[in-house]
Coordinates of C-alpha atoms and ligand atoms in Angstrom, one line a residue:
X1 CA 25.4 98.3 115.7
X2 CA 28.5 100.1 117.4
X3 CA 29.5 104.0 117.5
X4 CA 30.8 105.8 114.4
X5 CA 33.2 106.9 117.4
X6 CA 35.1 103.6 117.4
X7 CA 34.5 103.2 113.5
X8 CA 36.0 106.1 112.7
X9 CA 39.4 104.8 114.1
X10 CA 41.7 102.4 111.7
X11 CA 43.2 99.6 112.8
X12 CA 46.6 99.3 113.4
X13 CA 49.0 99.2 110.5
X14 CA 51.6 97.3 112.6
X15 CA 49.5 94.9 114.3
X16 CA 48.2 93.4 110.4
X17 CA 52.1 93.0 110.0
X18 CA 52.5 91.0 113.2
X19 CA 49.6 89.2 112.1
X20 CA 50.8 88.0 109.0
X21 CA 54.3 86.7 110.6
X22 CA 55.2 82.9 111.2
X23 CA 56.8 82.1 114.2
X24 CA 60.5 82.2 113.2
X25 CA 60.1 85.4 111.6
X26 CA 62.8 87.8 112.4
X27 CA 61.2 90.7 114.5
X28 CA 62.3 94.1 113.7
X29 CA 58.9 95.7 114.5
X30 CA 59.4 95.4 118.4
X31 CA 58.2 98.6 120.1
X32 CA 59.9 97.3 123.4
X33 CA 62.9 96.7 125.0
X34 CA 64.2 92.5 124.3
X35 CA 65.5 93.1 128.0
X36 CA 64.3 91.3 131.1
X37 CA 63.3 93.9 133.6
X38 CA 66.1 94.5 136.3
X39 CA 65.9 91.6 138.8
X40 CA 65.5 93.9 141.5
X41 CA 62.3 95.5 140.1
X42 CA 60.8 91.7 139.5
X43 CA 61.3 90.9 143.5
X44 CA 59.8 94.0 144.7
X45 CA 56.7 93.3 142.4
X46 CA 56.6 89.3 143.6
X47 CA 56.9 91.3 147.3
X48 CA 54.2 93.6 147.1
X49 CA 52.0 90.8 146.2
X50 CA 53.6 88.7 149.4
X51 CA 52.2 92.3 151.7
X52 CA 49.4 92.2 150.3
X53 CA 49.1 95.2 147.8
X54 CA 46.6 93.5 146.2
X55 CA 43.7 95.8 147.2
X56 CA 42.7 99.4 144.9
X57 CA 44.3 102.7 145.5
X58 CA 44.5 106.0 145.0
X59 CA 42.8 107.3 142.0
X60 CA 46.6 109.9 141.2
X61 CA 48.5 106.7 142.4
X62 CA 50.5 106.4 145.7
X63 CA 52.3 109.0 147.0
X64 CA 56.0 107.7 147.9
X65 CA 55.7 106.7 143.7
X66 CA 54.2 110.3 142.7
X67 CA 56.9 111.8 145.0
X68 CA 60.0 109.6 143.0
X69 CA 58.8 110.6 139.4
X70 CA 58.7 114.0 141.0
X71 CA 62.0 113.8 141.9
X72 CA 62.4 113.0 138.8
X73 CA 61.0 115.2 136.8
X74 CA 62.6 118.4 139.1
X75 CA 65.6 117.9 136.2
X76 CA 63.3 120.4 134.3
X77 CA 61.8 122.4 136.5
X78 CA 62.3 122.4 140.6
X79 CA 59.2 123.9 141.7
X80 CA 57.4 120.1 140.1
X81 CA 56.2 118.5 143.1
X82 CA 53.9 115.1 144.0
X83 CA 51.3 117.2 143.4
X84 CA 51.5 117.6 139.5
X85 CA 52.0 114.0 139.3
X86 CA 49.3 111.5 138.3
X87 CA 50.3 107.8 138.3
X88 CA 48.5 106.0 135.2
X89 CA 48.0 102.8 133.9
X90 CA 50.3 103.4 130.8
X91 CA 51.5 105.8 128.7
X92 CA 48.5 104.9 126.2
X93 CA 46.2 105.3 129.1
X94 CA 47.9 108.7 130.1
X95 CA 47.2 110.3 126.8
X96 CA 44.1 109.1 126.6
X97 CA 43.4 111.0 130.0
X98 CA 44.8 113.8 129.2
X99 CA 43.2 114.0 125.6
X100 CA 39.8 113.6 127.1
X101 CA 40.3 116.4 129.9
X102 CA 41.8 119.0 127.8
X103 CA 40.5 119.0 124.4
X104 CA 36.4 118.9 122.8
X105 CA 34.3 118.9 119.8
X106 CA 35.4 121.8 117.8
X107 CA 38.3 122.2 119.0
X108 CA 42.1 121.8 116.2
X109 CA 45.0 119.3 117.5
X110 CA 48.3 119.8 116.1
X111 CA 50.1 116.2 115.8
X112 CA 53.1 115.2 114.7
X113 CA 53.0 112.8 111.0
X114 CA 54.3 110.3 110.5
X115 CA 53.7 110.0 114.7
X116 CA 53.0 107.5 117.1
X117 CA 49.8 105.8 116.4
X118 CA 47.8 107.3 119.2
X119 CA 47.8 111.0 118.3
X120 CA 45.0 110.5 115.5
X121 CA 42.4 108.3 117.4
X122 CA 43.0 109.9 120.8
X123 CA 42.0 113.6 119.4
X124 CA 39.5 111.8 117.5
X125 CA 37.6 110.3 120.3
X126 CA 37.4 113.6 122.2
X127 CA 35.6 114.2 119.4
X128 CA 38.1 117.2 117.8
X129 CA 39.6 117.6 114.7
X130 CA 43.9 116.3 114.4
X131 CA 45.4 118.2 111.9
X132 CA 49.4 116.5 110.7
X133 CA 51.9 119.0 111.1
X134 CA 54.5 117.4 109.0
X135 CA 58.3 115.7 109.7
X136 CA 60.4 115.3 106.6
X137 CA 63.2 113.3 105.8
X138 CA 65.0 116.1 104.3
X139 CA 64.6 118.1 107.5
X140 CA 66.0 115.1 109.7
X141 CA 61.9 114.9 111.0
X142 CA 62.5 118.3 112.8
X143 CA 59.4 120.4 112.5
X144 CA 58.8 123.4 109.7
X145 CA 58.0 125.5 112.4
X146 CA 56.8 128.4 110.0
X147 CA 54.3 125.8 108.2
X148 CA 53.1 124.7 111.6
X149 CA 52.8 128.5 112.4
X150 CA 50.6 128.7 109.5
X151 CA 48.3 125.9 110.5
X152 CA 47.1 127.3 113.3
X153 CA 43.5 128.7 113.2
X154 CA 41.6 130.3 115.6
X155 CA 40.2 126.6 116.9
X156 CA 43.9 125.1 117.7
X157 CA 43.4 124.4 121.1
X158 CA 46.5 122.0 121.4
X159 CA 49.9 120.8 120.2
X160 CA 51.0 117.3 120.4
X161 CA 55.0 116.7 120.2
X162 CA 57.1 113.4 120.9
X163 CA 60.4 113.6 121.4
X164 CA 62.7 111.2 120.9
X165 CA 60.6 110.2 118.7
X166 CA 59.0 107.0 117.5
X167 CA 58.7 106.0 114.4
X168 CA 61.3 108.6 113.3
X169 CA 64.3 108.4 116.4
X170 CA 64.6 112.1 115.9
X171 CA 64.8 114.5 119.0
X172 CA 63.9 117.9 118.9
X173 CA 66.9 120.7 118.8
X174 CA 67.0 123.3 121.2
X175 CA 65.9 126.0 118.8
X176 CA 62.8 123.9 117.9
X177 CA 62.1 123.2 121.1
X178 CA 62.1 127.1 122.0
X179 CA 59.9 127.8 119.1
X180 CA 56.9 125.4 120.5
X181 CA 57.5 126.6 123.6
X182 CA 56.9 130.2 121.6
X183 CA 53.8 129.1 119.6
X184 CA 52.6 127.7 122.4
X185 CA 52.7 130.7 124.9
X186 CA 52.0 133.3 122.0
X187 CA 48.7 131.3 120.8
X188 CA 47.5 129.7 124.4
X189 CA 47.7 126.1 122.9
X190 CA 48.1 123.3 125.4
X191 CA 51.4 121.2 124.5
X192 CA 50.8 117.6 125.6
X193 CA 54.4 116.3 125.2
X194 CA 55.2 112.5 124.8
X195 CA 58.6 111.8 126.5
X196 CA 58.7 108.0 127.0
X197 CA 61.7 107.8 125.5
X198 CA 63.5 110.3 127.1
X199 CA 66.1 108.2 128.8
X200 CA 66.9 106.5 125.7
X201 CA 69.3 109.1 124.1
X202 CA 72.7 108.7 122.1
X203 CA 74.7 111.6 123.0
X204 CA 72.3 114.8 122.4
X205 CA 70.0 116.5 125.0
X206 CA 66.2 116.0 126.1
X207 CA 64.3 119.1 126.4
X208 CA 61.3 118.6 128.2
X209 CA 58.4 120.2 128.3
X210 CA 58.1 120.2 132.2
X211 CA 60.1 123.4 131.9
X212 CA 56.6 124.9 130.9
X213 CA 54.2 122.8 132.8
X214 CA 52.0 125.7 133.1
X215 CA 50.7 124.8 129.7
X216 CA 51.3 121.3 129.4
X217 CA 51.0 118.5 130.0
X218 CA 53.8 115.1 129.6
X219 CA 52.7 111.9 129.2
X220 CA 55.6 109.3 130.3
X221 CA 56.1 105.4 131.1
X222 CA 57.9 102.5 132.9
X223 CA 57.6 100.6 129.8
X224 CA 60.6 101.7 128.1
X225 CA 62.6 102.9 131.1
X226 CA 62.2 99.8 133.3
X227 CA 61.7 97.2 130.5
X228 CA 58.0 96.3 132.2
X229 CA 55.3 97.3 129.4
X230 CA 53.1 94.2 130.7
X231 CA 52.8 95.7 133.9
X232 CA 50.6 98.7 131.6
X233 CA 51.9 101.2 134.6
X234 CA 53.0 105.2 133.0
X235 CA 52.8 108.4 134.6
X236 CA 51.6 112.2 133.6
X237 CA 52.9 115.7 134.9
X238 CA 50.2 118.4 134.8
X239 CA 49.8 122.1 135.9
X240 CA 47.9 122.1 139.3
X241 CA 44.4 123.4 137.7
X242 CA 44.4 120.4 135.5
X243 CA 45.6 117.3 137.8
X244 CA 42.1 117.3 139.7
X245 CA 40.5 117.0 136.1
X246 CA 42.7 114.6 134.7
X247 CA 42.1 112.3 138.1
X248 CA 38.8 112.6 137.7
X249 CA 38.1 111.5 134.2
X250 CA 40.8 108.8 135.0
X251 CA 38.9 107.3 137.9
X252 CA 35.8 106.7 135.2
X253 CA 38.6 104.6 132.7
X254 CA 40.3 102.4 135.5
X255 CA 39.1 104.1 139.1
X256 CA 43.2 103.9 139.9
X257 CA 46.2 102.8 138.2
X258 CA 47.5 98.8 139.4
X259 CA 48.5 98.6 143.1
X260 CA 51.3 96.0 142.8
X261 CA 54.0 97.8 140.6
X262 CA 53.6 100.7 142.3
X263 CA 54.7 99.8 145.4
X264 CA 57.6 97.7 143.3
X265 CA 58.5 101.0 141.3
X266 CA 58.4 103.1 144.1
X267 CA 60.8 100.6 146.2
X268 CA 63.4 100.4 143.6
X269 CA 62.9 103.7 141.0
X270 CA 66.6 104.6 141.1
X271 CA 67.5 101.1 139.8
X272 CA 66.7 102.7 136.6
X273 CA 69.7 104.7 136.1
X274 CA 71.9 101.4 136.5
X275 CA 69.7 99.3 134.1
X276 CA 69.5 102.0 131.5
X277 CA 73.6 102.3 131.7
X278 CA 73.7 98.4 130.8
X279 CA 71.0 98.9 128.0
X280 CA 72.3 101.8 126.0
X281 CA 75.5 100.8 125.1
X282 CA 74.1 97.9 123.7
X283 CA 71.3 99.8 121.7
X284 CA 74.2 101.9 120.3
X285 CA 76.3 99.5 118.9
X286 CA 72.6 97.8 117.2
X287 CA 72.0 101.4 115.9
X288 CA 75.2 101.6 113.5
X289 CA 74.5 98.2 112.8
X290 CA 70.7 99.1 111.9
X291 CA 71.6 101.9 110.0
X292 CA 74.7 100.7 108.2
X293 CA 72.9 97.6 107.2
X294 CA 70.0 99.6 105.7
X295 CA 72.0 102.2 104.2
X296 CA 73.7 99.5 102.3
X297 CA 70.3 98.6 100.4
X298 CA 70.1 100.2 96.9
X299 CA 67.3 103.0 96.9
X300 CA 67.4 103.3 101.2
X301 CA 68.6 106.3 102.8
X302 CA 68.9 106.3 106.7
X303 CA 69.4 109.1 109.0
X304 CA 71.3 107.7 112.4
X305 CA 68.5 108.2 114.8
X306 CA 69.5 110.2 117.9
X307 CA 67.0 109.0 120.4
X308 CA 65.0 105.7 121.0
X309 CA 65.2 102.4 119.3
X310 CA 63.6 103.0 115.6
X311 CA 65.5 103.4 112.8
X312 CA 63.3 105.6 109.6
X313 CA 64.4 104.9 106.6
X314 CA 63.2 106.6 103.3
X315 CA 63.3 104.3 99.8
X316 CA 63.2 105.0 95.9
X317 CA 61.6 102.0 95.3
X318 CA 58.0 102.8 93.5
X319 CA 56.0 100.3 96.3
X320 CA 53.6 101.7 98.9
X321 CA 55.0 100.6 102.5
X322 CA 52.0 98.6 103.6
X323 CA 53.0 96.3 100.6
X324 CA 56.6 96.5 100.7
X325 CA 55.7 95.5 104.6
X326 CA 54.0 92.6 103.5
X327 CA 56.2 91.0 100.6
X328 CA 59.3 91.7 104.0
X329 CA 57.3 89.8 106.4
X330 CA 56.0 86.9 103.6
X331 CA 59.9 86.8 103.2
X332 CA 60.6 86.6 107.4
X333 CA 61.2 89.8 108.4
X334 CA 59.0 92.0 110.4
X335 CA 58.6 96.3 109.7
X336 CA 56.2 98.4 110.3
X337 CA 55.3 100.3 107.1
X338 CA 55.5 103.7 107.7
X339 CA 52.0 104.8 106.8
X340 CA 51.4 103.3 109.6
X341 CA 52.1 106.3 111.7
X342 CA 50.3 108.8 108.8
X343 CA 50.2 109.3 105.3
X344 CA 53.5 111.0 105.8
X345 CA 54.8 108.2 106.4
X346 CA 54.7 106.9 103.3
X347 CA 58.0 105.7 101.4
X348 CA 59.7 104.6 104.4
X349 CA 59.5 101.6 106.6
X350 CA 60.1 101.6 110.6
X351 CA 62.6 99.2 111.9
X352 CA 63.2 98.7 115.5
X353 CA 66.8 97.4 116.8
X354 CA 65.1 96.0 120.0
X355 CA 66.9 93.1 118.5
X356 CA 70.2 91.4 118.9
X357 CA 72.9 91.9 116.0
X358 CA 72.7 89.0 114.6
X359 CA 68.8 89.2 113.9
X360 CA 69.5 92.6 112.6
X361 CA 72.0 90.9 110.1
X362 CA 70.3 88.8 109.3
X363 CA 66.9 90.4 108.7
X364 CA 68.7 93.3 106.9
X365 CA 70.4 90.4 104.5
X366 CA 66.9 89.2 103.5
X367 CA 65.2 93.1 103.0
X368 CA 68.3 93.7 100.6
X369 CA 67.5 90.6 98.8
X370 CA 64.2 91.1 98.3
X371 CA 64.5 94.8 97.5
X372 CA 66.6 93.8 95.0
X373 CA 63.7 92.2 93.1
X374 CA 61.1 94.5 93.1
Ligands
PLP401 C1 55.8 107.4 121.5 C2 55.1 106.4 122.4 N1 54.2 106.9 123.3 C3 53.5 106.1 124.1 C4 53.7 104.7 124.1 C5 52.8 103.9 125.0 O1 53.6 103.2 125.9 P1 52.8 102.4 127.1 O2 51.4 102.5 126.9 O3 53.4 101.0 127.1 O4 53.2 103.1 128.3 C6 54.6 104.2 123.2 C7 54.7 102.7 123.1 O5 55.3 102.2 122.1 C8 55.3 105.0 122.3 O6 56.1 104.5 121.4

């Protein structure tokens, strides 16, 4: 009756969690920020829809909002301009782009496991094969660069990276990042890099993979950045051969990204910097709490996460995470279990301190408990 296409893809691991939870569940599965967007952003969105910015646009996206995240972006590299930016409706939207214009049947994908859900079903549906590259605990989730070395095959067309990362917080080290850069160059793989979260960092640096935008290709997002994932409004950075592509298959998924928070991003995109000063400190202070609390749980072992808002801890306990997931949210607290993000994943649980202290407390109060039983 439908396509093996969309058979072949499993559901969501989180979303049966979520599913599962009552109401007054204490939520420490959010993947987004528990932060009204700035106030300013939220007036220039009501006034693009007052001047009538209603109407489609631009297949890339506008210009003066291209020519911000450019601005943006010339951190990394200075020669980025409007031109290697495409405006898209999402990060989830961007990859999906981006997956479809660069990679085909036949071809190897390199992806991150455990790694954000996407990875798997988005090289999937361009119909090539994702091969896990591995993140380990005991390596703090950097990757073995010499076992990914030795993955590649003659049919690896592309490399997949996310950093800081989600589920694991990690963010790549400057040596790592030199050695993808290496294996990318030395094998002509296409990186497509995942840097939503790059603003949210604890001390540390971001290297991005704009500084070799000749071979890839970085998907990023307002949702995180500007607290606005219902507005479903990202953006990608390309080399110039590929943008014309990526717009094109994009136009076939939405024919052009929403008109309204454009012209609302573009009006007040250095508002971020400000709203992301007021965020962070508060994420910091959840983090220790996060990672004290689950530290303090027989069994748990937590590295303190360095970017994002996921804390990845591994357990002793002999249960598989899905159903150490469920007897947490039967009990009122919601995880993600961590094979939701790979088979990798398993023996850990993902908790997200896009949550005030007190739910983290609290919720951390009630997994100890019930670890305590099993
Ligand atoms: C690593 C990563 N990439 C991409 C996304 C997609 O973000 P959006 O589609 O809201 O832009 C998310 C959302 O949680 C994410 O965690």
């Amino acid at each position: 009756m439908v396509s093996k296409r969309v058979l072949s893809i499993k559901p969501s691991g989180i979303r049966e969690i979520f599913e599962m939870a009552t109401v007054d569940a204490i939520n420490l599965g959010l993947g987004e920020l528990d932060f009204e967007p700035p106030k300013e952003a939220r007036e220039a969105y009501k006034e693009a829809l007052d001047h009538d910015h209603n109407r489609y646009g631009p297949t890339k996206g506008i210009d003066p909002l291209r020519r911000k995240v450019a601005g943006k972006v010339q951190r990394y590299r200075k020669d980025i301009t409007l031109d290697n930016v495409v405006i898209t409706a999402s990060g989830t939207q961007a990859a999906m782009a981006a997956f479809q214009t660069l990679f085909e049947p036949g071809d190897e994908v390199l992806i991150p496991e455990p790694g954000f859900v996407l990875y798997e079903p988005d090289t999937m549906m361009a119909g090539a094969t994702p091969v896990p590259y591995p993140l380990r605990y005991e390596d703090h989730f950097q990757p073995d660069i010499e076992a990914l070395k030795e993955s590649i095959t003659a049919r690896t067309k592309g490399l997949v990276v996310n950093s800081p990362a989600n589920p694991t917080g990690s963010v790549l080290t400057l040596e790592n990042f030199r050695a993808l850069k290496d294996i990318a160059h030395d094998h002509h793989l296409w990186i497509v890099s995942d840097e939503v979260y790059e603003d949210f960092l604890y001390g540390g640096t971001h290297y991005s993979f704009n500084e070799v935008i000749e071979q890839a290709v970085v998907l990023n997002s307002f949702s995180k950045s500007f607290a606005v994932p219902g507005w479903r409004i990202g953006y990608l950075t390309a080399p110039l051969e590929v943008v014309d592509h990526i717009a094109n298959m994009q136009y076939h998924i939405i024919a052009c990204p929403p008109t309204p928070p454009q012209f609302a991003l573009a009006k007040v995109f250095d508002v971020q910097e400000s709203f992301l000063r007021t965020v962070m400190p508060v994420f910091k202070k959840r983090r220790k709490a996060m990672v004290d609390g689950l530290n303090d749980i027989k069994g748990f072992h937590c590295h303190l996460p360095e970017g994002a808002f996921y804390a990845f801890p591994s357990y002793k306990q002999k249960i598989p995470s899905r159903d150490l997931a469920h007897k947490l949210v039967a009990n009122g607290v919601i995880s993600a279990p961590g094979t939701a993000f790979g088979g990798m994943g398993e023996n850990h649980l993902r908790f997200s301190y896009a949550a005030s202290e007190e739910n983290i407390t609290n919720g951390l109060a009630i997994v100890k408990k019930v670890v305590e039983t099993l």
